[in-house]
PDB file of C-alpha atoms in Angstrom:
ATOM      1  CA  MET A   1      62.673  -3.910 236.322  1.00  0.00           C
ATOM      2  CA  THR A   2      63.714  -3.243 232.741  1.00  0.00           C
ATOM      3  CA  TYR A   3      60.775  -1.016 231.755  1.00  0.00           C
ATOM      4  CA  SER A   4      61.704   2.533 230.758  1.00  0.00           C
ATOM      5  CA  LYS A   5      60.428   4.902 228.105  1.00  0.00           C
ATOM      6  CA  VAL A   6      62.872   7.593 229.224  1.00  0.00           C
ATOM      7  CA  GLN A   7      66.588   7.094 229.674  1.00  0.00           C
ATOM      8  CA  MET A   8      67.784   7.934 233.167  1.00  0.00           C
ATOM      9  CA  GLU A   9      70.837   9.752 231.791  1.00  0.00           C
ATOM     10  CA  SER A  10      68.790  12.054 229.551  1.00  0.00           C
ATOM     11  CA  ASN A  11      66.153  13.260 232.041  1.00  0.00           C
ATOM     12  CA  TYR A  12      66.257  11.791 235.530  1.00  0.00           C
ATOM     13  CA  HIS A  13      63.038  13.488 236.668  1.00  0.00           C
ATOM     14  CA  GLU A  14      61.010  12.171 233.734  1.00  0.00           C
ATOM     15  CA  PHE A  15      62.581   8.752 234.199  1.00  0.00           C
ATOM     16  CA  ILE A  16      61.448   8.564 237.875  1.00  0.00           C
ATOM     17  CA  VAL A  17      57.954   9.887 237.126  1.00  0.00           C
ATOM     18  CA  ASP A  18      57.440   7.494 234.227  1.00  0.00           C
ATOM     19  CA  LEU A  19      58.777   4.504 236.132  1.00  0.00           C
ATOM     20  CA  GLY A  20      56.795   5.446 239.248  1.00  0.00           C
ATOM     21  CA  ILE A  21      53.466   5.710 237.440  1.00  0.00           C
ATOM     22  CA  TYR A  22      54.125   2.431 235.651  1.00  0.00           C
ATOM     23  CA  SER A  23      54.867   0.753 238.995  1.00  0.00           C
ATOM     24  CA  LEU A  24      51.664   2.123 240.511  1.00  0.00           C
ATOM     25  CA  LYS A  25      49.633   0.670 237.643  1.00  0.00           C
ATOM     26  CA  LEU A  26      51.268  -2.716 238.193  1.00  0.00           C
ATOM     27  CA  SER A  27      50.504  -2.625 241.903  1.00  0.00           C
ATOM     28  CA  ASP A  28      46.821  -2.021 241.120  1.00  0.00           C
ATOM     29  CA  GLN A  29      46.677  -5.472 239.519  1.00  0.00           C
ATOM     30  CA  GLY A  30      47.385  -7.147 242.847  1.00  0.00           C
ATOM     31  CA  GLU A  31      49.802  -9.861 243.911  1.00  0.00           C
ATOM     32  CA  LEU A  32      48.138 -12.634 241.883  1.00  0.00           C
ATOM     33  CA  LYS A  33      48.413 -10.829 238.531  1.00  0.00           C
ATOM     34  CA  SER A  34      51.396  -8.522 238.882  1.00  0.00           C
ATOM     35  CA  PRO A  35      54.883 -10.119 239.098  1.00  0.00           C
ATOM     36  CA  MET A  36      56.218  -6.933 240.689  1.00  0.00           C
ATOM     37  CA  ALA A  37      53.501  -6.901 243.363  1.00  0.00           C
ATOM     38  CA  ALA A  38      54.110 -10.601 244.019  1.00  0.00           C
ATOM     39  CA  ALA A  39      57.864 -10.015 244.423  1.00  0.00           C
ATOM     40  CA  ILE A  40      57.244  -7.159 246.864  1.00  0.00           C
ATOM     41  CA  ALA A  41      54.791  -9.319 248.814  1.00  0.00           C
ATOM     42  CA  ALA A  42      57.401 -12.089 249.061  1.00  0.00           C
ATOM     43  CA  LEU A  43      59.968  -9.561 250.252  1.00  0.00           C
ATOM     44  CA  ARG A  44      57.505  -8.279 252.848  1.00  0.00           C
ATOM     45  CA  GLU A  45      56.864 -11.781 254.204  1.00  0.00           C
ATOM     46  CA  GLY A  46      60.599 -12.422 254.258  1.00  0.00           C
ATOM     47  CA  PHE A  47      61.125  -9.207 256.196  1.00  0.00           C
ATOM     48  CA  TYR A  48      58.772 -10.452 258.915  1.00  0.00           C
ATOM     49  CA  LYS A  49      60.965 -13.542 259.269  1.00  0.00           C
ATOM     50  CA  ILE A  50      64.068 -11.382 259.476  1.00  0.00           C
ATOM     51  CA  ALA A  51      62.353  -9.160 262.062  1.00  0.00           C
ATOM     52  CA  ASP A  52      61.576 -12.196 264.220  1.00  0.00           C
ATOM     53  CA  LEU A  53      65.186 -13.355 264.001  1.00  0.00           C
ATOM     54  CA  PHE A  54      66.414  -9.833 264.738  1.00  0.00           C
ATOM     55  CA  ALA A  55      64.217  -9.518 267.852  1.00  0.00           C
ATOM     56  CA  HIS A  56      65.663 -12.709 269.331  1.00  0.00           C
ATOM     57  CA  ASN A  57      69.319 -11.733 268.847  1.00  0.00           C
ATOM     58  CA  GLY A  58      69.766 -14.127 265.957  1.00  0.00           C
ATOM     59  CA  PHE A  59      72.555 -12.130 264.272  1.00  0.00           C
ATOM     60  CA  ASP A  60      76.213 -12.229 265.144  1.00  0.00           C
ATOM     61  CA  GLU A  61      77.938  -8.848 265.353  1.00  0.00           C
ATOM     62  CA  GLU A  62      79.194  -8.784 261.749  1.00  0.00           C
ATOM     63  CA  SER A  63      75.835  -9.856 260.315  1.00  0.00           C
ATOM     64  CA  GLN A  64      73.912  -7.325 262.376  1.00  0.00           C
ATOM     65  CA  GLU A  65      76.201  -4.472 261.349  1.00  0.00           C
ATOM     66  CA  SER A  66      76.013  -5.443 257.674  1.00  0.00           C
ATOM     67  CA  PHE A  67      72.228  -5.812 257.778  1.00  0.00           C
ATOM     68  CA  GLU A  68      71.642  -2.481 259.522  1.00  0.00           C
ATOM     69  CA  LYS A  69      74.033  -0.481 257.364  1.00  0.00           C
ATOM     70  CA  HIS A  70      73.447  -1.989 253.912  1.00  0.00           C
ATOM     71  CA  TRP A  71      70.151  -3.875 253.797  1.00  0.00           C
ATOM     72  CA  MET A  72      67.580  -2.885 256.396  1.00  0.00           C
ATOM     73  CA  ALA A  73      66.474   0.482 255.016  1.00  0.00           C
ATOM     74  CA  PHE A  74      66.234  -0.735 251.411  1.00  0.00           C
ATOM     75  CA  ILE A  75      64.250  -3.861 252.304  1.00  0.00           C
ATOM     76  CA  ASN A  76      61.953  -1.906 254.615  1.00  0.00           C
ATOM     77  CA  HIS A  77      61.252   0.822 252.066  1.00  0.00           C
ATOM     78  CA  THR A  78      60.660  -1.658 249.248  1.00  0.00           C
ATOM     79  CA  ALA A  79      58.533  -4.106 251.227  1.00  0.00           C
ATOM     80  CA  PHE A  80      56.344  -1.530 252.969  1.00  0.00           C
ATOM     81  CA  GLY A  81      56.946   2.023 251.818  1.00  0.00           C
ATOM     82  CA  PRO A  82      54.582   4.929 252.510  1.00  0.00           C
ATOM     83  CA  PRO A  83      50.764   4.673 252.244  1.00  0.00           C
ATOM     84  CA  ARG A  84      49.423   4.400 248.692  1.00  0.00           C
ATOM     85  CA  ASP A  85      47.451   7.645 249.016  1.00  0.00           C
ATOM     86  CA  SER A  86      50.665   9.523 249.817  1.00  0.00           C
ATOM     87  CA  ILE A  87      52.442   8.029 246.800  1.00  0.00           C
ATOM     88  CA  ASP A  88      49.559   8.980 244.485  1.00  0.00           C
ATOM     89  CA  LYS A  89      49.723  12.572 245.723  1.00  0.00           C
ATOM     90  CA  LEU A  90      53.510  12.698 245.353  1.00  0.00           C
ATOM     91  CA  PHE A  91      53.531  11.540 241.727  1.00  0.00           C
ATOM     92  CA  CYS A  92      50.618  13.811 240.902  1.00  0.00           C
ATOM     93  CA  LEU A  93      52.712  16.752 242.108  1.00  0.00           C
ATOM     94  CA  ALA A  94      55.792  15.411 240.313  1.00  0.00           C
ATOM     95  CA  LYS A  95      53.925  14.916 237.044  1.00  0.00           C
ATOM     96  CA  ASP A  96      52.805  18.575 237.110  1.00  0.00           C
ATOM     97  CA  GLY A  97      56.291  19.806 237.992  1.00  0.00           C
ATOM     98  CA  PHE A  98      55.698  20.887 241.591  1.00  0.00           C
ATOM     99  CA  VAL A  99      58.104  18.207 242.820  1.00  0.00           C
ATOM    100  CA  ARG A 100      61.357  17.590 240.959  1.00  0.00           C
ATOM    101  CA  PHE A 101      63.702  14.584 241.050  1.00  0.00           C
ATOM    102  CA  ILE A 102      67.069  15.933 239.953  1.00  0.00           C
ATOM    103  CA  PHE A 103      69.744  14.118 241.972  1.00  0.00           C
ATOM    104  CA  SER A 104      70.285  10.558 240.777  1.00  0.00           C
ATOM    105  CA  GLU A 105      73.714  10.593 242.397  1.00  0.00           C
ATOM    106  CA  GLU A 106      73.986  11.227 246.128  1.00  0.00           C
ATOM    107  CA  PRO A 107      74.951  14.891 246.617  1.00  0.00           C
ATOM    108  CA  SER A 108      76.972  16.762 249.201  1.00  0.00           C
ATOM    109  CA  ILE A 109      75.309  19.505 251.253  1.00  0.00           C
ATOM    110  CA  SER A 110      76.863  22.763 252.411  1.00  0.00           C
ATOM    111  CA  ILE A 111      75.097  25.373 254.529  1.00  0.00           C
ATOM    112  CA  SER A 112      75.714  29.118 254.560  1.00  0.00           C
ATOM    113  CA  ASP A 113      73.965  31.872 256.508  1.00  0.00           C
ATOM    114  CA  ASN A 114      71.201  32.421 253.976  1.00  0.00           C
ATOM    115  CA  SER A 115      71.086  29.343 251.770  1.00  0.00           C
ATOM    116  CA  LEU A 116      71.680  25.653 251.341  1.00  0.00           C
ATOM    117  CA  LYS A 117      73.785  24.296 248.472  1.00  0.00           C
ATOM    118  CA  ILE A 118      73.321  20.752 247.162  1.00  0.00           C
ATOM    119  CA  LYS A 119      75.918  19.473 244.724  1.00  0.00           C
ATOM    120  CA  ASN A 120      77.083  16.290 243.030  1.00  0.00           C
ATOM    121  CA  SER A 121      79.327  15.546 240.062  1.00  0.00           C
ATOM    122  CA  TYR A 122      76.957  16.875 237.395  1.00  0.00           C
ATOM    123  CA  ILE A 123      74.592  19.411 239.005  1.00  0.00           C
ATOM    124  CA  GLU A 124      74.611  22.108 241.663  1.00  0.00           C
ATOM    125  CA  LYS A 125      71.563  23.842 243.144  1.00  0.00           C
ATOM    126  CA  GLU A 126      71.121  26.506 245.807  1.00  0.00           C
ATOM    127  CA  PHE A 127      67.993  26.636 247.998  1.00  0.00           C
ATOM    128  CA  ASN A 128      66.624  29.073 250.559  1.00  0.00           C
ATOM    129  CA  TYR A 129      64.549  26.512 252.457  1.00  0.00           C
ATOM    130  CA  PHE A 130      65.151  22.960 253.541  1.00  0.00           C
ATOM    131  CA  ILE A 131      62.448  20.629 254.898  1.00  0.00           C
ATOM    132  CA  ASP A 132      63.744  17.504 256.638  1.00  0.00           C
ATOM    133  CA  ALA A 133      60.755  15.135 256.485  1.00  0.00           C
ATOM    134  CA  ARG A 134      62.563  12.152 257.949  1.00  0.00           C
ATOM    135  CA  ILE A 135      61.302  10.549 261.158  1.00  0.00           C
ATOM    136  CA  PRO A 136      63.704  11.557 263.975  1.00  0.00           C
ATOM    137  CA  LYS A 137      65.342   8.605 265.695  1.00  0.00           C
ATOM    138  CA  GLY A 138      67.331   8.868 268.896  1.00  0.00           C
ATOM    139  CA  ASN A 139      70.884   7.562 268.855  1.00  0.00           C
ATOM    140  CA  LEU A 140      72.872   7.225 272.070  1.00  0.00           C
ATOM    141  CA  LYS A 141      76.189   7.339 270.213  1.00  0.00           C
ATOM    142  CA  LEU A 142      75.275  10.550 268.381  1.00  0.00           C
ATOM    143  CA  LYS A 143      73.710  12.057 271.535  1.00  0.00           C
ATOM    144  CA  ASN A 144      70.888  13.541 269.480  1.00  0.00           C
ATOM    145  CA  ASN A 145      68.121  13.019 272.040  1.00  0.00           C
ATOM    146  CA  LEU A 146      68.443  14.943 275.292  1.00  0.00           C
ATOM    147  CA  LEU A 147      65.927  12.795 277.186  1.00  0.00           C
ATOM    148  CA  PHE A 148      67.626   9.502 276.310  1.00  0.00           C
ATOM    149  CA  GLU A 149      71.041  11.016 277.030  1.00  0.00           C
ATOM    150  CA  ARG A 150      69.968  12.046 280.530  1.00  0.00           C
ATOM    151  CA  MET A 151      68.364   8.671 281.158  1.00  0.00           C
ATOM    152  CA  GLN A 152      71.563   6.956 280.065  1.00  0.00           C
ATOM    153  CA  LYS A 153      73.635   9.057 282.499  1.00  0.00           C
ATOM    154  CA  LYS A 154      71.324   7.969 285.327  1.00  0.00           C
ATOM    155  CA  GLY A 155      71.616   4.343 284.285  1.00  0.00           C
ATOM    156  CA  TYR A 156      67.977   3.993 283.217  1.00  0.00           C
ATOM    157  CA  VAL A 157      68.936   3.338 279.594  1.00  0.00           C
ATOM    158  CA  ARG A 158      71.539   0.990 278.162  1.00  0.00           C
ATOM    159  CA  GLU A 159      72.878   0.784 274.642  1.00  0.00           C
ATOM    160  CA  ILE A 160      72.511  -2.407 272.630  1.00  0.00           C
ATOM    161  CA  VAL A 161      75.860  -4.167 272.359  1.00  0.00           C
ATOM    162  CA  ASN A 162      76.484  -7.238 270.203  1.00  0.00           C
ATOM    163  CA  GLY A 163      80.080  -8.291 270.662  1.00  0.00           C
ATOM    164  CA  LYS A 164      82.080  -5.249 269.577  1.00  0.00           C
ATOM    165  CA  TYR A 165      79.223  -3.770 267.559  1.00  0.00           C
ATOM    166  CA  GLU A 166      77.312  -0.865 269.098  1.00  0.00           C
ATOM    167  CA  ASN A 167      74.515   0.797 267.137  1.00  0.00           C
ATOM    168  CA  GLY A 168      73.435   3.540 269.529  1.00  0.00           C
ATOM    169  CA  LYS A 169      69.996   1.991 270.031  1.00  0.00           C
ATOM    170  CA  ILE A 170      68.227   1.425 273.339  1.00  0.00           C
ATOM    171  CA  ALA A 171      68.106  -2.059 274.838  1.00  0.00           C
ATOM    172  CA  VAL A 172      64.633  -3.278 275.817  1.00  0.00           C
ATOM    173  CA  GLN A 173      63.173  -6.567 276.968  1.00  0.00           C
ATOM    174  CA  LYS A 174      60.820  -8.619 274.804  1.00  0.00           C
ATOM    175  CA  ASP A 175      57.820  -6.815 276.306  1.00  0.00           C
ATOM    176  CA  GLY A 176      59.284  -3.349 275.613  1.00  0.00           C
ATOM    177  CA  ARG A 177      60.472  -2.669 279.142  1.00  0.00           C
ATOM    178  CA  LEU A 178      63.757  -0.833 279.567  1.00  0.00           C
ATOM    179  CA  ILE A 179      66.861  -2.823 280.414  1.00  0.00           C
ATOM    180  CA  GLY A 180      68.617  -0.659 282.946  1.00  0.00           C
ATOM    181  CA  ASN A 181      68.797   0.440 286.556  1.00  0.00           C
ATOM    182  CA  ILE A 182      65.143   1.471 286.776  1.00  0.00           C
ATOM    183  CA  ASN A 183      64.529   0.141 290.318  1.00  0.00           C
ATOM    184  CA  ASN A 184      61.483  -1.941 289.412  1.00  0.00           C
ATOM    185  CA  ALA A 185      59.823   1.050 287.723  1.00  0.00           C
ATOM    186  CA  LEU A 186      57.352   0.349 284.937  1.00  0.00           C
ATOM    187  CA  ILE A 187      59.156   2.178 282.134  1.00  0.00           C
ATOM    188  CA  TYR A 188      58.283   0.810 278.703  1.00  0.00           C
ATOM    189  CA  LEU A 189      59.174   2.023 275.225  1.00  0.00           C
ATOM    190  CA  TYR A 190      56.812   1.906 272.273  1.00  0.00           C
ATOM    191  CA  GLY A 191      57.261   2.585 268.576  1.00  0.00           C
ATOM    192  CA  ILE A 192      60.408   4.154 267.133  1.00  0.00           C
ATOM    193  CA  PRO A 193      62.575   4.107 270.323  1.00  0.00           C
ATOM    194  CA  THR A 194      62.437   0.281 270.247  1.00  0.00           C
ATOM    195  CA  ASP A 195      63.762  -0.059 266.684  1.00  0.00           C
ATOM    196  CA  GLY A 196      67.154  -1.268 267.842  1.00  0.00           C
ATOM    197  CA  THR A 197      65.631  -4.467 269.209  1.00  0.00           C
ATOM    198  CA  PHE A 198      62.546  -4.711 267.009  1.00  0.00           C
ATOM    199  CA  LEU A 199      61.987  -3.852 263.355  1.00  0.00           C
ATOM    200  CA  GLN A 200      59.062  -2.180 261.590  1.00  0.00           C
ATOM    201  CA  ASN A 201      58.142   0.118 264.497  1.00  0.00           C
ATOM    202  CA  ASP A 202      57.815   3.411 262.588  1.00  0.00           C
ATOM    203  CA  SER A 203      54.096   3.493 263.388  1.00  0.00           C
ATOM    204  CA  LEU A 204      52.242   2.654 266.580  1.00  0.00           C
ATOM    205  CA  SER A 205      50.652  -0.617 265.553  1.00  0.00           C
ATOM    206  CA  ARG A 206      47.952  -2.402 267.533  1.00  0.00           C
ATOM    207  CA  LYS A 207      49.106  -5.725 266.098  1.00  0.00           C
ATOM    208  CA  ILE A 208      52.909  -5.570 265.860  1.00  0.00           C
ATOM    209  CA  ASN A 209      55.037  -4.934 268.965  1.00  0.00           C
ATOM    210  CA  ASN A 210      52.199  -3.238 270.829  1.00  0.00           C
ATOM    211  CA  PHE A 211      53.962  -2.712 274.161  1.00  0.00           C
ATOM    212  CA  SER A 212      51.323  -0.293 275.399  1.00  0.00           C
ATOM    213  CA  ASP A 213      49.200  -3.300 276.296  1.00  0.00           C
ATOM    214  CA  GLU A 214      52.083  -4.808 278.262  1.00  0.00           C
ATOM    215  CA  TRP A 215      52.585  -1.551 280.143  1.00  0.00           C
ATOM    216  CA  SER A 216      48.897  -1.044 280.911  1.00  0.00           C
ATOM    217  CA  VAL A 217      48.459  -4.602 282.212  1.00  0.00           C
ATOM    218  CA  ALA A 218      51.575  -4.332 284.406  1.00  0.00           C
ATOM    219  CA  THR A 219      50.441  -0.937 285.695  1.00  0.00           C
ATOM    220  CA  MET A 220      46.942  -2.137 286.571  1.00  0.00           C
ATOM    221  CA  ASP A 221      48.374  -5.217 288.290  1.00  0.00           C
ATOM    222  CA  ARG A 222      50.610  -3.027 290.428  1.00  0.00           C
ATOM    223  CA  ILE A 223      47.756  -0.677 291.301  1.00  0.00           C
ATOM    224  CA  ALA A 224      45.567  -3.617 292.244  1.00  0.00           C
ATOM    225  CA  GLU A 225      48.361  -5.134 294.335  1.00  0.00           C
ATOM    226  CA  LYS A 226      49.272  -2.008 296.274  1.00  0.00           C
ATOM    227  CA  TYR A 227      46.205   0.167 296.483  1.00  0.00           C
ATOM    228  CA  SER A 228      43.054  -1.911 296.114  1.00  0.00           C
ATOM    229  CA  CYS A 229      40.977  -3.225 298.966  1.00  0.00           C
ATOM    230  CA  ARG A 230      37.685  -5.046 298.766  1.00  0.00           C
ATOM    231  CA  ASN A 231      34.884  -4.891 301.267  1.00  0.00           C
ATOM    232  CA  ASN A 232      31.728  -6.790 300.321  1.00  0.00           C
ATOM    233  CA  LYS A 233      30.556  -5.171 297.054  1.00  0.00           C
ATOM    234  CA  MET A 234      32.532  -1.949 297.521  1.00  0.00           C
ATOM    235  CA  GLU A 235      35.897  -1.465 295.882  1.00  0.00           C
ATOM    236  CA  CYS A 236      38.197   1.280 297.149  1.00  0.00           C
ATOM    237  CA  ILE A 237      41.272   2.350 295.160  1.00  0.00           C
ATOM    238  CA  LYS A 238      43.536   4.894 296.854  1.00  0.00           C
ATOM    239  CA  PHE A 239      45.632   7.340 294.827  1.00  0.00           C
ATOM    240  CA  SER A 240      47.805   9.553 297.020  1.00  0.00           C
ATOM    241  CA  ASN A 241      45.443  11.110 299.581  1.00  0.00           C
ATOM    242  CA  LEU A 242      42.292  10.659 297.478  1.00  0.00           C
ATOM    243  CA  ASN A 243      39.824   7.795 297.631  1.00  0.00           C
ATOM    244  CA  TYR A 244      37.872   6.725 294.554  1.00  0.00           C
ATOM    245  CA  ILE A 245      34.985   4.373 295.340  1.00  0.00           C
ATOM    246  CA  ASN A 246      33.417   2.167 292.699  1.00  0.00           C
ATOM    247  CA  LEU A 247      30.085   0.769 293.865  1.00  0.00           C
ATOM    248  CA  THR A 248      29.684  -1.531 290.861  1.00  0.00           C
ATOM    249  CA  SER A 249      32.962  -3.421 290.815  1.00  0.00           C
ATOM    250  CA  ASN A 250      33.225  -6.396 288.488  1.00  0.00           C
TER     251      ASN A 250
END
């Protein structure tokens, strides 16, 4: 996009605000009238194709590593991004100066006892508070999730390995079930923990990779197989030492 009333080098904050508001106005025109909206829509549809290829192990180790490290986040953020309402609120706050964009160049971060210092080649700022609004994602290599780490030690969880490439993500089957020594247990993952095998799982979607349905069906089948008994029109399901009787079974 070549549009810009403000030069990035002169005032980075004003540049981002101006460009952001202009982009929002273009998106309001829809995919049929806005070239930018049409390009983003094409990228979104392309991402679905990539996600399907990714879920079926269609990448060799070099391609997967390159995609995850250099492309995946940018394509995902551009094609989907946050909800429109959230973006409108953000730029409203930025326009009035409550939110500031000041680091166009990636900074370094140093932490002291009472403050946090953020610095790059042209600016340095010190802050008393830091809010990390990123979605936490477990990584077996970084050992940043105690539950997954313990499950890995017990053999319930395995790391995804593609040749020599290991990304710290959890291996799951196509229905979301764990690949590991789980002794026929019905342990399924859903949402963010499955993002090593499946893409676009930041939210719990009813339409995309909804493994809760798979788990619930498998669980009900096992209950029916082990604990149900039918006698005329009475259905008896036993849980532990309790009996629940349904007189109107379907």
